[in-house]
Tab-separated table of C-alpha atoms in Angstrom:
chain	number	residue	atom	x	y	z
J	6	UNK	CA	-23.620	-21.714	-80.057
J	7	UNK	CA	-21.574	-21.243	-83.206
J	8	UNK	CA	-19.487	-24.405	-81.842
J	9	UNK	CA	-22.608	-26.334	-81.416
J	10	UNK	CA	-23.180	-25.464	-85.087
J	11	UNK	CA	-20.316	-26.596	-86.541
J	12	UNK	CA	-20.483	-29.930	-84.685
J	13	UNK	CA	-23.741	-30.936	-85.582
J	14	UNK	CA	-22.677	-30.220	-89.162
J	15	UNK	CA	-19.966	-32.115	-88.959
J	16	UNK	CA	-21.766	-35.093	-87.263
J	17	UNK	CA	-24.732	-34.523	-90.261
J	18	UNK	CA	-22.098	-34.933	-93.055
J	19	UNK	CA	-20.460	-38.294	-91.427
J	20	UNK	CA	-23.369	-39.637	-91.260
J	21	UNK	CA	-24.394	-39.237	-94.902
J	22	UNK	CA	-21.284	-40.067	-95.598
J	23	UNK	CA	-21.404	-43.174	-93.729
J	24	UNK	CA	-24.729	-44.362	-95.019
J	25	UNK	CA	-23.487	-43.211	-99.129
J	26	UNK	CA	-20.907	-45.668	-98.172
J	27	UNK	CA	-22.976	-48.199	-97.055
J	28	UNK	CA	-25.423	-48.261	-99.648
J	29	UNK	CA	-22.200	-48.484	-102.239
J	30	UNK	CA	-21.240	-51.159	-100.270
J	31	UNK	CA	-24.241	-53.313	-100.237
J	32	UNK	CA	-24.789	-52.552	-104.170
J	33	UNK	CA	-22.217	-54.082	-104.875
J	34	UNK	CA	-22.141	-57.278	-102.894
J	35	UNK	CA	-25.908	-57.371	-104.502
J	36	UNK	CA	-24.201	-57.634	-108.082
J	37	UNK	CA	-21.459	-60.131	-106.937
J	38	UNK	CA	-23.766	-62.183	-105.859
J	39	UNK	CA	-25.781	-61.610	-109.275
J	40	UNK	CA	-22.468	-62.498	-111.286
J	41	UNK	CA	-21.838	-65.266	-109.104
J	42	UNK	CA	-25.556	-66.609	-109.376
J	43	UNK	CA	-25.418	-66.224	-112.954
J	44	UNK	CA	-21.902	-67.847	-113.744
J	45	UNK	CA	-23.572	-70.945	-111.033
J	46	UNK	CA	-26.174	-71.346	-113.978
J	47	UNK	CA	-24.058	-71.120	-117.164
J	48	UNK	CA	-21.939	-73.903	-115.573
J	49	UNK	CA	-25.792	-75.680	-114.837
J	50	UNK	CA	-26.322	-75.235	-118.507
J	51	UNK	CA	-22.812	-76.875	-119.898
J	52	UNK	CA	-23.663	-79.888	-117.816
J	53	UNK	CA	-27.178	-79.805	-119.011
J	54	UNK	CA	-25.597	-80.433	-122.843
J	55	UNK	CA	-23.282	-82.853	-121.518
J	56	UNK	CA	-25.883	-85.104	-119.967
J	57	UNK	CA	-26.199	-88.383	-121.419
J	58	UNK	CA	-29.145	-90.205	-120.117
J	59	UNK	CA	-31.713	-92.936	-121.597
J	60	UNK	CA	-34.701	-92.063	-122.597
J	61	UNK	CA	-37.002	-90.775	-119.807
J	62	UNK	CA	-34.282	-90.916	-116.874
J	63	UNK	CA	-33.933	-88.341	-114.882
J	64	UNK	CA	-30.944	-86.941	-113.107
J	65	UNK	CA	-30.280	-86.970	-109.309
J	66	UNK	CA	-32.217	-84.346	-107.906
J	67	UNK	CA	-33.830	-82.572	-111.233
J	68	UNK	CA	-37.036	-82.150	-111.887
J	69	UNK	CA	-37.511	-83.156	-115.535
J	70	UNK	CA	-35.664	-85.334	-117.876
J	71	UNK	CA	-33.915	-84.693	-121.341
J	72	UNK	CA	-34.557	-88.099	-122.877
J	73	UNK	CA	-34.214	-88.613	-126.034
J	74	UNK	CA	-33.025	-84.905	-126.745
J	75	UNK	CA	-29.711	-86.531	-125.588
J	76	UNK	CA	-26.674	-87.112	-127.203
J	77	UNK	CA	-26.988	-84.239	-130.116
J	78	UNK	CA	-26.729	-85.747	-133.018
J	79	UNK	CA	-22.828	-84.024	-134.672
J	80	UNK	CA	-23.477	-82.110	-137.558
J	81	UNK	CA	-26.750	-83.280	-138.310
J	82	UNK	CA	-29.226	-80.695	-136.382
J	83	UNK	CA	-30.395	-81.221	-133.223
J	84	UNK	CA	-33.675	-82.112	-132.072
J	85	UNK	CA	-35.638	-80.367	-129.955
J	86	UNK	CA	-34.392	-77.248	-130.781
J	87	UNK	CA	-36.579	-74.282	-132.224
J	88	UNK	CA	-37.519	-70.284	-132.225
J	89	UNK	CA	-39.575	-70.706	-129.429
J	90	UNK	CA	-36.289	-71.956	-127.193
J	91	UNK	CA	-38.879	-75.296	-126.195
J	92	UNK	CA	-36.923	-76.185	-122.514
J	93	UNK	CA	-34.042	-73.622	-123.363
J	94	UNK	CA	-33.202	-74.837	-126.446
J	95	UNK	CA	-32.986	-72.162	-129.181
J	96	UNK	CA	-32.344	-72.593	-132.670
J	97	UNK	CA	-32.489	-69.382	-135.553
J	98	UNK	CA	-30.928	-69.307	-138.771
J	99	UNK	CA	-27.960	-67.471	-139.524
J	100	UNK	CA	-29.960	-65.271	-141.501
J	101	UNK	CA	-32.059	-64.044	-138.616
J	102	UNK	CA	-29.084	-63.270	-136.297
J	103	UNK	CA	-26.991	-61.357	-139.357
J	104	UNK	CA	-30.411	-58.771	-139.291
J	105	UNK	CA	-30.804	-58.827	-135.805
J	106	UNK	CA	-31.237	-55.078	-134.938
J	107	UNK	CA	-31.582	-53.949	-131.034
J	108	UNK	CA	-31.908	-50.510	-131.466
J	109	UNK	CA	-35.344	-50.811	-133.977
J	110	UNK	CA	-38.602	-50.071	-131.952
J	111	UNK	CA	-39.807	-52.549	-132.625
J	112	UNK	CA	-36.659	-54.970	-132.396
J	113	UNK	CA	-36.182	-56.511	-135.384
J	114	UNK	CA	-35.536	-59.957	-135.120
J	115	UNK	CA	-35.023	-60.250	-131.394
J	116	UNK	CA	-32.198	-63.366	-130.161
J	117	UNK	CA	-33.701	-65.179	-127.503
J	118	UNK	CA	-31.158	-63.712	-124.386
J	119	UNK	CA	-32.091	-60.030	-125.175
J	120	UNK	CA	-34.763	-58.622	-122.580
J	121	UNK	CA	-37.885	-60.075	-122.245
J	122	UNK	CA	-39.580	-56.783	-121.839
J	123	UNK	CA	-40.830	-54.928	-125.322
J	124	UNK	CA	-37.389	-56.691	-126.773
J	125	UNK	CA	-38.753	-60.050	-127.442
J	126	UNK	CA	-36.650	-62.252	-125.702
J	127	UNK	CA	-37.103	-65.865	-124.636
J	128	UNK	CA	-36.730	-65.429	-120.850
J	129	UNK	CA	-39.307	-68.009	-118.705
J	130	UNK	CA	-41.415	-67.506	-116.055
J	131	UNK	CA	-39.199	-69.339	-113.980
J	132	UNK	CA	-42.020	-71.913	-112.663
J	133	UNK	CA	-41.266	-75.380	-112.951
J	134	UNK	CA	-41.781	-76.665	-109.823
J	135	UNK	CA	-42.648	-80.281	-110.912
J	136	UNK	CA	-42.855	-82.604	-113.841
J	137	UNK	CA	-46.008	-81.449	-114.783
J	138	UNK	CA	-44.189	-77.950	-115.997
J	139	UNK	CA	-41.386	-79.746	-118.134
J	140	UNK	CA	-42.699	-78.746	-121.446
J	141	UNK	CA	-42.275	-75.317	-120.790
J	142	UNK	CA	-40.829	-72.963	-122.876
J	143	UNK	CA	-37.957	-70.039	-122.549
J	144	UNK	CA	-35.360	-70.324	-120.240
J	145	UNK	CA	-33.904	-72.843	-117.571
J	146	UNK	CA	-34.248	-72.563	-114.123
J	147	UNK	CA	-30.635	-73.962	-112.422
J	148	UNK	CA	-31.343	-77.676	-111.672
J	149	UNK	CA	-34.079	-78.314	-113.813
J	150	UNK	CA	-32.483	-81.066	-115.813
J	151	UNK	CA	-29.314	-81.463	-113.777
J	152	UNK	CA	-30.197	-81.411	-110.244
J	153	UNK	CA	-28.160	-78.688	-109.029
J	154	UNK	CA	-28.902	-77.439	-105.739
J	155	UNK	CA	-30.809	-73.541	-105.707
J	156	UNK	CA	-28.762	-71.039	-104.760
J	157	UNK	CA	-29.998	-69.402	-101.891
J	158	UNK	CA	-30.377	-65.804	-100.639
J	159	UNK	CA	-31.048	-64.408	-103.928
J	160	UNK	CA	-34.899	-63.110	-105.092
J	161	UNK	CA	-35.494	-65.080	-108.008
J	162	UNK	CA	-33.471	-68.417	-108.917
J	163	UNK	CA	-31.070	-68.039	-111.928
J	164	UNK	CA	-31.781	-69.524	-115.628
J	165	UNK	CA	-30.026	-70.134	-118.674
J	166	UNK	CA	-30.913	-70.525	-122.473
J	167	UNK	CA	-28.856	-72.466	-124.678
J	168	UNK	CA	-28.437	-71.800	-128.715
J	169	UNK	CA	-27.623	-73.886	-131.497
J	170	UNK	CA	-25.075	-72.464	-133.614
J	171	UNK	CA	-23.492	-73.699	-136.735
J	172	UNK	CA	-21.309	-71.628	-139.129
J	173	UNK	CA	-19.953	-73.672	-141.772
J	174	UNK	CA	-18.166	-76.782	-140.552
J	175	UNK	CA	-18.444	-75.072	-137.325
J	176	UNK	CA	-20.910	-76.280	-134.252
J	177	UNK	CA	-20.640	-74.254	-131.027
J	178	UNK	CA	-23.575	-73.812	-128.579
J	179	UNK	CA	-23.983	-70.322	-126.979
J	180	UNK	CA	-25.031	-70.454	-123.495
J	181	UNK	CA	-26.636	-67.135	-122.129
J	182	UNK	CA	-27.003	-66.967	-118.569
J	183	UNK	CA	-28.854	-64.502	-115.782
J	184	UNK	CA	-28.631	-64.028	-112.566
J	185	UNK	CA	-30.518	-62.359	-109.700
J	186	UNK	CA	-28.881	-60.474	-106.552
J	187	UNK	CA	-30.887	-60.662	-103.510
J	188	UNK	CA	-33.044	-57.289	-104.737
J	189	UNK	CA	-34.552	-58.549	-107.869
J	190	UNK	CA	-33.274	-55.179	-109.780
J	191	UNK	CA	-29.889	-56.338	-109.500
J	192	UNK	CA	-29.203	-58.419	-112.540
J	193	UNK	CA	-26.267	-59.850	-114.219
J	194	UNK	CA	-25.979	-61.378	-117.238
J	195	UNK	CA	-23.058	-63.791	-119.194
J	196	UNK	CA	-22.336	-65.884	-121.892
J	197	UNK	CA	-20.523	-68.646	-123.090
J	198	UNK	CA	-19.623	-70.454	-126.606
J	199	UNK	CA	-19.009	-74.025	-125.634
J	200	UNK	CA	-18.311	-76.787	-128.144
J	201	UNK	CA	-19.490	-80.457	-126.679
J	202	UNK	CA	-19.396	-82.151	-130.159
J	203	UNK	CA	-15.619	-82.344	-131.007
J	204	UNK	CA	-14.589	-85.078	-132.792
């Protein structure tokens, strides 16, 4: 009986350990394929500031067009860009981002890639299906404007907002970028600085 014992308590702790190791296991091929869903659309979102299309033409495959929000103008300020990120395209001061404060309840001044929840960022709804939704605003849903393929097996496609940032003589646009594992609590998020104006 005692030998019993021990054996089932043996077999009782292999399989927890089994299934701890599982579950660590299948977290963390959940956040690879966040990271890797989320680096898919900061890549979506440098090609979406390279695109250079006329007015009203849309890209292979994408849903909605840039237009005339295409080629930013060098040094000049862009168009099309604004506080409200209109189709992922945020613009602040440098004032607002030097008093940016995460930790105030409420945040004060809030950039656009912080959560959307009670911390006032810009993140969409993630709905544009068709070009009736192009004037949304918040962030980019991969494909949107470039006509990259969705990525599949992951809850919720991944978006990206892009910022207009100019210190000085400086212009460099930051490109924040989230991504979604295939449990929709598993969430990754990256940025870029990527300069498409040099001279």
């Amino acid at each position: 009986m005692l030998f019993l014992l021990i054996i089932t308590i043996a077999a009782s702790f292999g399989i927890r350990r089994a299934t701890l190791s599982e579950g660590i296991t299948r977290n963390q091929l959940d956040y690879e394929i966040s990271r890797q869903a989320a680096e898919a659309a900061l890549r979506d979102g440098e090609r979406d500031l390279l695109l250079v299309l006329a007015s009203g033409t849309t890209a292979p495959g994408a849903i909605c067009a840039r237009g005339d929000e295409r080629p930013i103008p060098e040094r000049t300020g862009p168009p099309h860009f604004g506080d409200d990120c209109p189709r992922g395209q945020c613009r602040f001061p440098l004032a607002y981002y030097d008093t940016s404060n995460y930790t105030n309840a409420p945040p004060t001044n809030p950039q656009p890639w912080w959560p959307t929840t009670n911390k006032g960022g810009q993140w969409g709804d993630n709905t544009v299906d068709d070009a009736a939704d192009c004037a949304f605003k918040g962030a980019v849903p991969i494909g949107t404007f470039t006509g990259t393929p969705t990525i599949r097996g992951v809850a919720r496609q991944p978006e990206y907002l892009m910022e207009y940032l100019a210190r000085g003589d400086d212009v460099v646009m930051r490109i924040t970028a989230r991504g979604f594992g295939a449990d929709i609590r598993t969430e990754t998020v990256v940025q870029s600085y990527f300069r498409p104006f040099l001279k």
